[in-house]
Each structure stands twice: as structure tokens, then as C-alpha cells.
mmCIF file of C-alpha atoms in Angstrom:
data_model
loop_
_atom_site.group_PDB
_atom_site.id
_atom_site.type_symbol
_atom_site.label_atom_id
_atom_site.label_comp_id
_atom_site.label_asym_id
_atom_site.label_seq_id
_atom_site.Cartn_x
_atom_site.Cartn_y
_atom_site.Cartn_z
ATOM 1 C CA UNK A 1 -32.004 20.563 -28.903
ATOM 2 C CA UNK A 2 -28.589 21.367 -30.397
ATOM 3 C CA UNK A 3 -26.006 18.900 -29.108
ATOM 4 C CA UNK A 4 -23.150 20.958 -30.527
ATOM 5 C CA UNK A 5 -24.093 23.767 -28.136
ATOM 6 C CA UNK A 6 -23.899 21.319 -25.226
ATOM 7 C CA UNK A 7 -20.483 20.138 -26.401
ATOM 8 C CA UNK A 8 -19.347 23.758 -26.703
ATOM 9 C CA UNK A 9 -20.431 24.508 -23.134
ATOM 10 C CA UNK A 10 -18.700 21.452 -21.698
ATOM 11 C CA UNK A 11 -15.494 22.129 -23.621
ATOM 12 C CA UNK A 12 -15.455 25.761 -22.444
ATOM 13 C CA UNK A 13 -15.839 24.578 -18.838
ATOM 14 C CA UNK A 14 -13.169 21.862 -19.166
ATOM 15 C CA UNK A 15 -10.570 24.107 -20.803
ATOM 16 C CA UNK A 16 -11.444 27.212 -18.808
ATOM 17 C CA UNK A 17 -10.982 29.513 -21.810
ATOM 18 C CA UNK A 18 -13.078 30.357 -24.845
ATOM 19 C CA UNK A 19 -9.954 30.505 -27.015
ATOM 20 C CA UNK A 20 -8.784 26.971 -26.259
ATOM 21 C CA UNK A 21 -12.310 25.551 -26.407
ATOM 22 C CA UNK A 22 -12.858 27.097 -29.839
ATOM 23 C CA UNK A 23 -9.524 25.753 -31.065
ATOM 24 C CA UNK A 24 -10.208 22.205 -29.863
ATOM 25 C CA UNK A 25 -13.698 22.180 -31.358
ATOM 26 C CA UNK A 26 -12.644 23.757 -34.665
ATOM 27 C CA UNK A 27 -14.718 26.909 -34.113
ATOM 28 C CA UNK A 28 -13.790 30.528 -34.403
ATOM 29 C CA UNK A 29 -13.950 32.230 -31.028
ATOM 30 C CA UNK A 30 -16.822 34.408 -32.218
ATOM 31 C CA UNK A 31 -18.655 31.303 -33.476
ATOM 32 C CA UNK A 32 -18.272 29.601 -30.105
ATOM 33 C CA UNK A 33 -19.467 32.731 -28.327
ATOM 34 C CA UNK A 34 -22.552 32.907 -30.551
ATOM 35 C CA UNK A 35 -23.358 29.247 -29.883
ATOM 36 C CA UNK A 36 -23.189 29.729 -26.122
ATOM 37 C CA UNK A 37 -25.072 33.023 -26.203
ATOM 38 C CA UNK A 38 -27.801 31.345 -28.236
ATOM 39 C CA UNK A 39 -28.076 28.513 -25.706
ATOM 40 C CA UNK A 40 -28.389 30.981 -22.827
ATOM 41 C CA UNK A 41 -31.065 32.909 -24.730
ATOM 42 C CA UNK A 42 -33.041 29.744 -25.509
ATOM 43 C CA UNK A 43 -33.114 28.731 -21.869
ATOM 44 C CA UNK A 44 -33.252 32.265 -20.440
ATOM 45 C CA UNK A 45 -30.467 31.189 -18.062
ATOM 46 C CA UNK A 46 -26.961 32.598 -17.683
ATOM 47 C CA UNK A 47 -24.627 29.603 -17.765
ATOM 48 C CA UNK A 48 -21.140 31.131 -17.789
ATOM 49 C CA UNK A 49 -19.312 34.032 -16.243
ATOM 50 C CA UNK A 50 -16.614 35.261 -18.651
ATOM 51 C CA UNK A 51 -13.716 37.447 -17.648
ATOM 52 C CA UNK A 52 -9.995 38.018 -17.965
ATOM 53 C CA UNK A 53 -9.297 34.857 -15.985
ATOM 54 C CA UNK A 54 -11.355 32.681 -18.336
ATOM 55 C CA UNK A 55 -14.818 31.194 -17.972
ATOM 56 C CA UNK A 56 -16.566 29.750 -14.947
ATOM 57 C CA UNK A 57 -19.979 28.208 -14.453
ATOM 58 C CA UNK A 58 -22.645 30.287 -12.797
ATOM 59 C CA UNK A 59 -24.565 28.616 -9.931
ATOM 60 C CA UNK A 60 -27.321 27.838 -12.448
ATOM 61 C CA UNK A 61 -24.765 26.390 -14.833
ATOM 62 C CA UNK A 62 -23.379 24.158 -12.078
ATOM 63 C CA UNK A 63 -26.882 22.783 -11.471
ATOM 64 C CA UNK A 64 -27.507 22.075 -15.149
ATOM 65 C CA UNK A 65 -24.098 20.702 -16.152
ATOM 66 C CA UNK A 66 -24.652 17.104 -14.875
ATOM 67 C CA UNK A 67 -27.884 16.875 -16.893
ATOM 68 C CA UNK A 68 -26.136 18.217 -20.007
ATOM 69 C CA UNK A 69 -23.394 15.620 -19.601
ATOM 70 C CA UNK A 70 -26.038 12.906 -19.246
ATOM 71 C CA UNK A 71 -27.768 13.997 -22.472
ATOM 72 C CA UNK A 72 -24.480 13.919 -24.392
ATOM 73 C CA UNK A 73 -23.503 10.595 -22.845
ATOM 74 C CA UNK A 74 -26.837 9.050 -23.790
ATOM 75 C CA UNK A 75 -26.570 10.433 -27.318
ATOM 76 C CA UNK A 76 -23.108 8.897 -27.703
ATOM 77 C CA UNK A 77 -24.445 5.586 -26.419
ATOM 78 C CA UNK A 78 -27.286 5.689 -28.910
ATOM 79 C CA UNK A 79 -24.918 6.477 -31.779
ATOM 80 C CA UNK A 80 -22.492 3.765 -30.756
ATOM 81 C CA UNK A 81 -25.194 1.130 -30.329
ATOM 82 C CA UNK A 82 -26.249 1.942 -33.871
ATOM 83 C CA UNK A 83 -22.596 1.548 -34.874
ATOM 84 C CA UNK A 84 -22.570 -1.820 -33.105
ATOM 85 C CA UNK A 85 -25.481 -2.924 -35.244
ATOM 86 C CA UNK A 86 -23.492 -1.780 -38.278
ATOM 87 C CA UNK A 87 -20.254 -3.450 -37.192
ATOM 88 C CA UNK A 88 -18.803 -0.979 -34.637
ATOM 89 C CA UNK A 89 -17.270 1.127 -37.410
ATOM 90 C CA UNK A 90 -17.222 4.481 -35.597
ATOM 91 C CA UNK A 91 -17.305 5.837 -32.078
ATOM 92 C CA UNK A 92 -15.440 7.689 -29.328
ATOM 93 C CA UNK A 93 -14.133 6.233 -26.073
ATOM 94 C CA UNK A 94 -13.079 8.638 -23.326
ATOM 95 C CA UNK A 95 -10.551 7.155 -20.896
ATOM 96 C CA UNK A 96 -9.304 8.437 -17.550
ATOM 97 C CA UNK A 97 -5.697 7.426 -16.998
ATOM 98 C CA UNK A 98 -2.394 8.249 -15.319
ATOM 99 C CA UNK A 99 1.185 8.287 -16.534
ATOM 100 C CA UNK A 100 2.320 4.704 -15.990
ATOM 101 C CA UNK A 101 -0.822 3.180 -17.505
ATOM 102 C CA UNK A 102 -0.535 5.520 -20.513
ATOM 103 C CA UNK A 103 3.086 4.509 -21.036
ATOM 104 C CA UNK A 104 2.970 0.796 -20.234
ATOM 105 C CA UNK A 105 -0.542 -0.447 -20.984
ATOM 106 C CA UNK A 106 -2.556 1.789 -23.273
ATOM 107 C CA UNK A 107 -0.334 1.502 -26.384
ATOM 108 C CA UNK A 108 -0.702 -2.289 -26.319
ATOM 109 C CA UNK A 109 -4.405 -2.288 -25.457
ATOM 110 C CA UNK A 110 -5.340 0.315 -28.059
ATOM 111 C CA UNK A 111 -3.169 -1.332 -30.716
ATOM 112 C CA UNK A 112 -4.933 -4.650 -30.194
ATOM 113 C CA UNK A 113 -8.329 -2.947 -30.135
ATOM 114 C CA UNK A 114 -7.607 -1.029 -33.360
ATOM 115 C CA UNK A 115 -6.839 -4.227 -35.232
ATOM 116 C CA UNK A 116 -10.492 -5.165 -34.823
ATOM 117 C CA UNK A 117 -12.127 -1.708 -34.658
ATOM 118 C CA UNK A 118 -9.982 0.750 -36.582
ATOM 119 C CA UNK A 119 -12.693 3.422 -36.776
ATOM 120 C CA UNK A 120 -12.951 3.970 -33.024
ATOM 121 C CA UNK A 121 -11.350 7.160 -31.692
ATOM 122 C CA UNK A 122 -9.922 7.716 -28.202
ATOM 123 C CA UNK A 123 -9.796 10.723 -25.913
ATOM 124 C CA UNK A 124 -7.377 10.336 -22.976
ATOM 125 C CA UNK A 125 -7.731 12.438 -19.848
ATOM 126 C CA UNK A 126 -4.825 12.334 -17.382
ATOM 127 C CA UNK A 127 -5.353 12.939 -13.693
ATOM 128 C CA UNK A 128 -4.958 11.669 -10.154
ATOM 129 C CA UNK A 129 -6.909 8.690 -8.890
ATOM 130 C CA UNK A 130 -9.346 11.023 -7.118
ATOM 131 C CA UNK A 131 -9.915 13.004 -10.304
ATOM 132 C CA UNK A 132 -10.411 9.900 -12.446
ATOM 133 C CA UNK A 133 -12.979 8.460 -10.026
ATOM 134 C CA UNK A 134 -14.824 11.793 -10.125
ATOM 135 C CA UNK A 135 -14.710 11.899 -13.946
ATOM 136 C CA UNK A 136 -16.195 8.400 -14.127
ATOM 137 C CA UNK A 137 -18.952 9.270 -11.666
ATOM 138 C CA UNK A 138 -20.024 12.434 -13.472
ATOM 139 C CA UNK A 139 -19.749 10.940 -16.973
ATOM 140 C CA UNK A 140 -16.776 12.973 -18.168
ATOM 141 C CA UNK A 141 -15.017 9.712 -19.100
ATOM 142 C CA UNK A 142 -16.526 6.363 -20.051
ATOM 143 C CA UNK A 143 -13.959 4.194 -18.275
ATOM 144 C CA UNK A 144 -10.929 4.879 -16.125
ATOM 145 C CA UNK A 145 -7.904 3.138 -14.675
ATOM 146 C CA UNK A 146 -8.004 3.470 -10.899
ATOM 147 C CA UNK A 147 -6.515 2.317 -7.633
ATOM 148 C CA UNK A 148 -8.408 -0.838 -6.606
ATOM 149 C CA UNK A 149 -10.730 -1.183 -4.755
ATOM 150 C CA UNK A 150 -12.406 2.053 -5.711
ATOM 151 C CA UNK A 151 -15.657 3.905 -5.028
ATOM 152 C CA UNK A 152 -18.230 1.140 -4.289
ATOM 153 C CA UNK A 153 -20.818 2.972 -6.398
ATOM 154 C CA UNK A 154 -18.766 2.242 -9.540
ATOM 155 C CA UNK A 155 -18.469 -0.981 -11.507
ATOM 156 C CA UNK A 156 -14.829 -2.047 -11.259
ATOM 157 C CA UNK A 157 -12.569 -4.984 -12.076
ATOM 158 C CA UNK A 158 -9.209 -5.832 -10.545
ATOM 159 C CA UNK A 159 -6.371 -5.834 -13.076
ATOM 160 C CA UNK A 160 -2.930 -6.132 -11.498
ATOM 161 C CA UNK A 161 -0.959 -6.081 -8.230
ATOM 162 C CA UNK A 162 2.098 -3.905 -8.825
ATOM 163 C CA UNK A 163 5.024 -4.231 -6.345
ATOM 164 C CA UNK A 164 6.441 -1.044 -4.822
ATOM 165 C CA UNK A 165 10.253 -0.976 -4.718
ATOM 166 C CA UNK A 166 13.025 1.345 -3.595
ATOM 167 C CA UNK A 167 15.224 2.627 -6.415
ATOM 168 C CA UNK A 168 18.882 3.595 -6.118
ATOM 169 C CA UNK A 169 21.675 4.685 -8.409
ATOM 170 C CA UNK A 170 23.689 1.610 -9.417
ATOM 171 C CA UNK A 171 26.739 2.842 -7.491
ATOM 172 C CA UNK A 172 24.769 3.489 -4.293
ATOM 173 C CA UNK A 173 25.788 0.945 -1.607
ATOM 174 C CA UNK A 174 22.117 0.260 -0.853
ATOM 175 C CA UNK A 175 21.666 -1.078 -4.404
ATOM 176 C CA UNK A 176 23.434 -4.285 -3.289
ATOM 177 C CA UNK A 177 20.770 -5.064 -0.666
ATOM 178 C CA UNK A 178 18.442 -8.009 -1.251
ATOM 179 C CA UNK A 179 15.642 -6.046 0.403
ATOM 180 C CA UNK A 180 15.476 -2.458 1.623
ATOM 181 C CA UNK A 181 14.220 -2.005 5.211
ATOM 182 C CA UNK A 182 11.757 0.845 4.913
ATOM 183 C CA UNK A 183 12.741 1.930 8.432
ATOM 184 C CA UNK A 184 15.995 3.229 6.861
ATOM 185 C CA UNK A 185 14.139 5.655 4.588
ATOM 186 C CA UNK A 186 14.154 8.732 6.888
ATOM 187 C CA UNK A 187 17.970 8.618 6.988
ATOM 188 C CA UNK A 188 18.315 9.037 3.205
ATOM 189 C CA UNK A 189 17.483 11.931 0.838
ATOM 190 C CA UNK A 190 14.104 11.151 -0.720
ATOM 191 C CA UNK A 191 12.582 12.120 -4.080
ATOM 192 C CA UNK A 192 8.776 11.978 -3.859
ATOM 193 C CA UNK A 193 6.714 11.013 -6.885
ATOM 194 C CA UNK A 194 3.267 12.544 -7.304
ATOM 195 C CA UNK A 195 2.160 10.295 -10.183
ATOM 196 C CA UNK A 196 -1.581 10.011 -9.822
ATOM 197 C CA UNK A 197 -2.010 7.046 -7.507
ATOM 198 C CA UNK A 198 0.484 8.373 -4.983
ATOM 199 C CA UNK A 199 -1.864 7.489 -2.103
ATOM 200 C CA UNK A 200 -0.618 3.904 -2.351
ATOM 201 C CA UNK A 201 2.940 4.947 -1.494
ATOM 202 C CA UNK A 202 1.656 7.382 1.136
ATOM 203 C CA UNK A 203 -0.308 4.506 2.687
ATOM 204 C CA UNK A 204 2.838 2.370 2.887
ATOM 205 C CA UNK A 205 4.717 5.198 4.586
ATOM 206 C CA UNK A 206 1.861 5.815 7.032
ATOM 207 C CA UNK A 207 1.459 2.122 7.848
ATOM 208 C CA UNK A 208 5.130 1.964 8.768
ATOM 209 C CA UNK A 209 5.074 5.377 10.500
ATOM 210 C CA UNK A 210 7.731 6.699 8.148
ATOM 211 C CA UNK A 211 8.326 10.393 7.512
ATOM 212 C CA UNK A 212 10.820 10.592 4.600
ATOM 213 C CA UNK A 213 13.285 13.414 4.147
ATOM 214 C CA UNK A 214 11.719 14.685 0.903
ATOM 215 C CA UNK A 215 14.261 16.849 -0.922
ATOM 216 C CA UNK A 216 12.253 16.988 -4.165
ATOM 217 C CA UNK A 217 8.643 16.406 -5.243
ATOM 218 C CA UNK A 218 8.146 15.491 -8.911
ATOM 219 C CA UNK A 219 5.103 14.502 -10.978
ATOM 220 C CA UNK A 220 7.131 13.052 -13.860
ATOM 221 C CA UNK A 221 8.483 9.540 -13.370
ATOM 222 C CA UNK A 222 11.220 10.110 -15.987
ATOM 223 C CA UNK A 223 12.511 13.061 -13.971
ATOM 224 C CA UNK A 224 12.485 11.102 -10.706
ATOM 225 C CA UNK A 225 14.445 8.230 -12.260
ATOM 226 C CA UNK A 226 16.977 10.634 -13.796
ATOM 227 C CA UNK A 227 17.472 12.351 -10.421
ATOM 228 C CA UNK A 228 17.989 9.013 -8.689
ATOM 229 C CA UNK A 229 20.499 8.004 -11.370
ATOM 230 C CA UNK A 230 22.478 11.189 -10.672
ATOM 231 C CA UNK A 231 22.668 10.381 -6.965
ATOM 232 C CA UNK A 232 20.356 13.175 -5.805
ATOM 233 C CA UNK A 233 18.349 10.803 -3.649
ATOM 234 C CA UNK A 234 16.349 7.599 -3.604
ATOM 235 C CA UNK A 235 12.679 7.043 -4.319
ATOM 236 C CA UNK A 236 9.833 4.585 -3.982
ATOM 237 C CA UNK A 237 8.175 3.579 -7.221
ATOM 238 C CA UNK A 238 6.140 0.733 -8.658
ATOM 239 C CA UNK A 239 7.849 -1.887 -10.798
ATOM 240 C CA UNK A 240 5.427 -1.174 -13.628
ATOM 241 C CA UNK A 241 6.625 2.426 -13.797
ATOM 242 C CA UNK A 242 10.225 1.270 -14.299
ATOM 243 C CA UNK A 243 9.511 -0.778 -17.415
ATOM 244 C CA UNK A 244 11.211 0.465 -20.559
ATOM 245 C CA UNK A 245 13.837 2.610 -18.828
ATOM 246 C CA UNK A 246 17.483 2.043 -19.688
ATOM 247 C CA UNK A 247 19.019 3.844 -16.735
ATOM 248 C CA UNK A 248 21.798 3.117 -14.268
ATOM 249 C CA UNK A 249 19.418 2.415 -11.408
ATOM 250 C CA UNK A 250 18.617 -0.641 -9.302
ATOM 251 C CA UNK A 251 15.222 -1.633 -7.907
ATOM 252 C CA UNK A 252 15.245 -3.285 -4.473
ATOM 253 C CA UNK A 253 12.133 -4.924 -2.928
ATOM 254 C CA UNK A 254 10.829 -3.329 0.269
ATOM 255 C CA UNK A 255 10.921 -4.886 3.704
ATOM 256 C CA UNK A 256 8.109 -5.230 4.647
ATOM 257 C CA UNK A 257 6.763 -5.657 1.098
ATOM 258 C CA UNK A 258 4.455 -3.059 -0.457
ATOM 259 C CA UNK A 259 2.263 -2.902 -3.543
ATOM 260 C CA UNK A 260 -0.444 -0.978 -5.342
ATOM 261 C CA UNK A 261 -3.517 -2.653 -6.807
ATOM 262 C CA UNK A 262 -4.790 -1.343 -10.135
ATOM 263 C CA UNK A 263 -8.207 -1.746 -11.704
ATOM 264 C CA UNK A 264 -10.516 -0.442 -14.386
ATOM 265 C CA UNK A 265 -13.885 1.128 -13.603
ATOM 266 C CA UNK A 266 -17.012 2.676 -15.106
ATOM 267 C CA UNK A 267 -20.312 3.971 -13.774
ATOM 268 C CA UNK A 268 -22.328 0.906 -14.834
ATOM 269 C CA UNK A 269 -21.269 -1.810 -17.269
ATOM 270 C CA UNK A 270 -24.856 -2.122 -18.482
ATOM 271 C CA UNK A 271 -24.917 1.542 -19.518
ATOM 272 C CA UNK A 272 -21.613 1.657 -21.396
ATOM 273 C CA UNK A 273 -21.656 2.277 -25.117
ATOM 274 C CA UNK A 274 -20.883 -0.734 -27.281
ATOM 275 C CA UNK A 275 -17.388 0.591 -28.032
ATOM 276 C CA UNK A 276 -16.548 1.420 -24.397
ATOM 277 C CA UNK A 277 -17.866 -1.940 -23.191
ATOM 278 C CA UNK A 278 -15.739 -3.724 -25.764
ATOM 279 C CA UNK A 279 -12.670 -1.672 -24.725
ATOM 280 C CA UNK A 280 -13.272 -2.557 -21.057
ATOM 281 C CA UNK A 281 -13.153 -6.248 -21.989
ATOM 282 C CA UNK A 282 -10.059 -5.785 -24.166
ATOM 283 C CA UNK A 283 -8.223 -4.004 -21.341
ATOM 284 C CA UNK A 284 -8.970 -6.783 -18.861
ATOM 285 C CA UNK A 285 -7.942 -9.480 -21.312
ATOM 286 C CA UNK A 286 -4.754 -7.659 -22.403
ATOM 287 C CA UNK A 287 -3.491 -7.260 -18.827
ATOM 288 C CA UNK A 288 -4.330 -10.895 -18.049
ATOM 289 C CA UNK A 289 -2.418 -12.105 -21.112
ATOM 290 C CA UNK A 290 0.522 -9.691 -20.665
ATOM 291 C CA UNK A 291 1.172 -10.745 -17.069
ATOM 292 C CA UNK A 292 -0.121 -14.330 -17.467
ATOM 293 C CA UNK A 293 -2.461 -13.805 -14.520
#
């Protein structure tokens, strides 16, 4: 069993191209091709279809991929448990995350973690809540930040209730309101944010039977805030996502109030590697201390 061949296959599938997979793994493209060809020959199974549009799993490859991921995951756990015995000096933690957590939480959590375990490396995978839950379930990431509650088959912990607010340019008359009646939203130009846990805002709109006049749809919170500042519209956003911005905007609480609940999740706490289990605990403790929960 050659684990490097398994890693090569998974990287080719994740990136979708042999060129990028080879670059990320430090292979030449011909070296990566030889490794994958050799694996297919050993098993007498065609795993990938390769063409001008990149690489895709064959039906046989789709059947085998979950087992390959499990083998690699178990090997990482074994290696990291050995590292735990030796003082948790090395290891890799793969984290599913979205923009606001990466900007507001992960620098502080990782910084605190690195003070105690400087040899641990991190791989961050950004996606929507649905994608992150899927990555946790299939073992692509060890832990992930998710909307809470999440898939009941996962182990999850509540972290933080994040208020949803309306944001306006400072010179917008609505910025002087103590609360913003969400019933007024359809009458104003709206800038929609597709940030990764956007279902929370969608749920608020649906609960109040609101259909906003969406003039723009953006996936970057910086861009949404800049557009609001320039008077192009208003938006709904979580308070956490506004931290650290020095912009001429005003956040106004919603009426009725809204929020999103955030958590951290994994497949099974008992099966986490030593490093990932320790990170899970650090994340929970950091959020509790930061917000004095």
C-alpha cells in the first residue's frame, strides 16, 4: 500500500486538474501521472477519466474514494497519536471554514494553539455550510465551523449566537433608527451576501415573508460593506462579520430580532486525531473566553 498514491488521487479529484494537483503535491506532472497509472494497474481498475476539461472519477473511482479517504484518515490518526505520545510535535489539522470565521476567529485560535504546539500544520478549506457538513461527513476535513444545530449524525458543540443586523451608509436616514423594521426591506435596494451560512439570513426573510429587492449578490463581505458605504443599497449581515471594518456604515438591530447560531463539528470526537481533538477544545475555549460566554 502506497499512501502517496492515495494522496495523489485525492488531490487530483479535489483540484480537478493534474497540473494543479502536481504543483500542490510537489510532483512533476509526469510523476503524478505515473503514480496514478501505477495505482490503476495494481488494482486493475480505472479510477480517473482525463480530458481537456480536467479529471473526473470513474464510477469505480467514486465507489472506492470513501474507502481511500478512510485509509488516509486512519493513517493520519495513527501518526498523530504517536506524536501525542511524543509531545504532539507534528501533525496536520484540516479545517472547514467560511469567511467570517477565517477573519475573526481562526487567527486568534490558531495563534493560541501554536504557542503550545508550534509543529502542527493547518489546511483550511473554505465553503458553504452545506459543503462543510459534507466534508466533515466524508472525512475531507477533520473539524468544521458550521451553522448550529447541524447534521445530527455529527458530533457538534454550540459556540456563539451572532446577531443579524441591517447595515446602512452613515448618511442614510435609516441609520438613525433604533431598530429597523424588517417589513421595510422590500422598499429599499438590497445587496445580498452569499457568505457561506447565508441560509440563516434566508430563514429570517422567509419567516417574515420578505422578498427583498436584490440589486446585487456578492460573496465577499468586504465588497458588500463597501457598496453599502457608497449608498448603493442596504444589506443584512451578522455583527461578527462587521468586526474590524473602519467604514462609514451603521449597524441597526432588526425588528423582530434575528441571529445565526454557530458551532464546531466533527464526525466523532472519539475518532479525532490527538491534534484535531486538541484544536476542537481550543476553539471552544477561545470563543468562550473572547465573548465571556
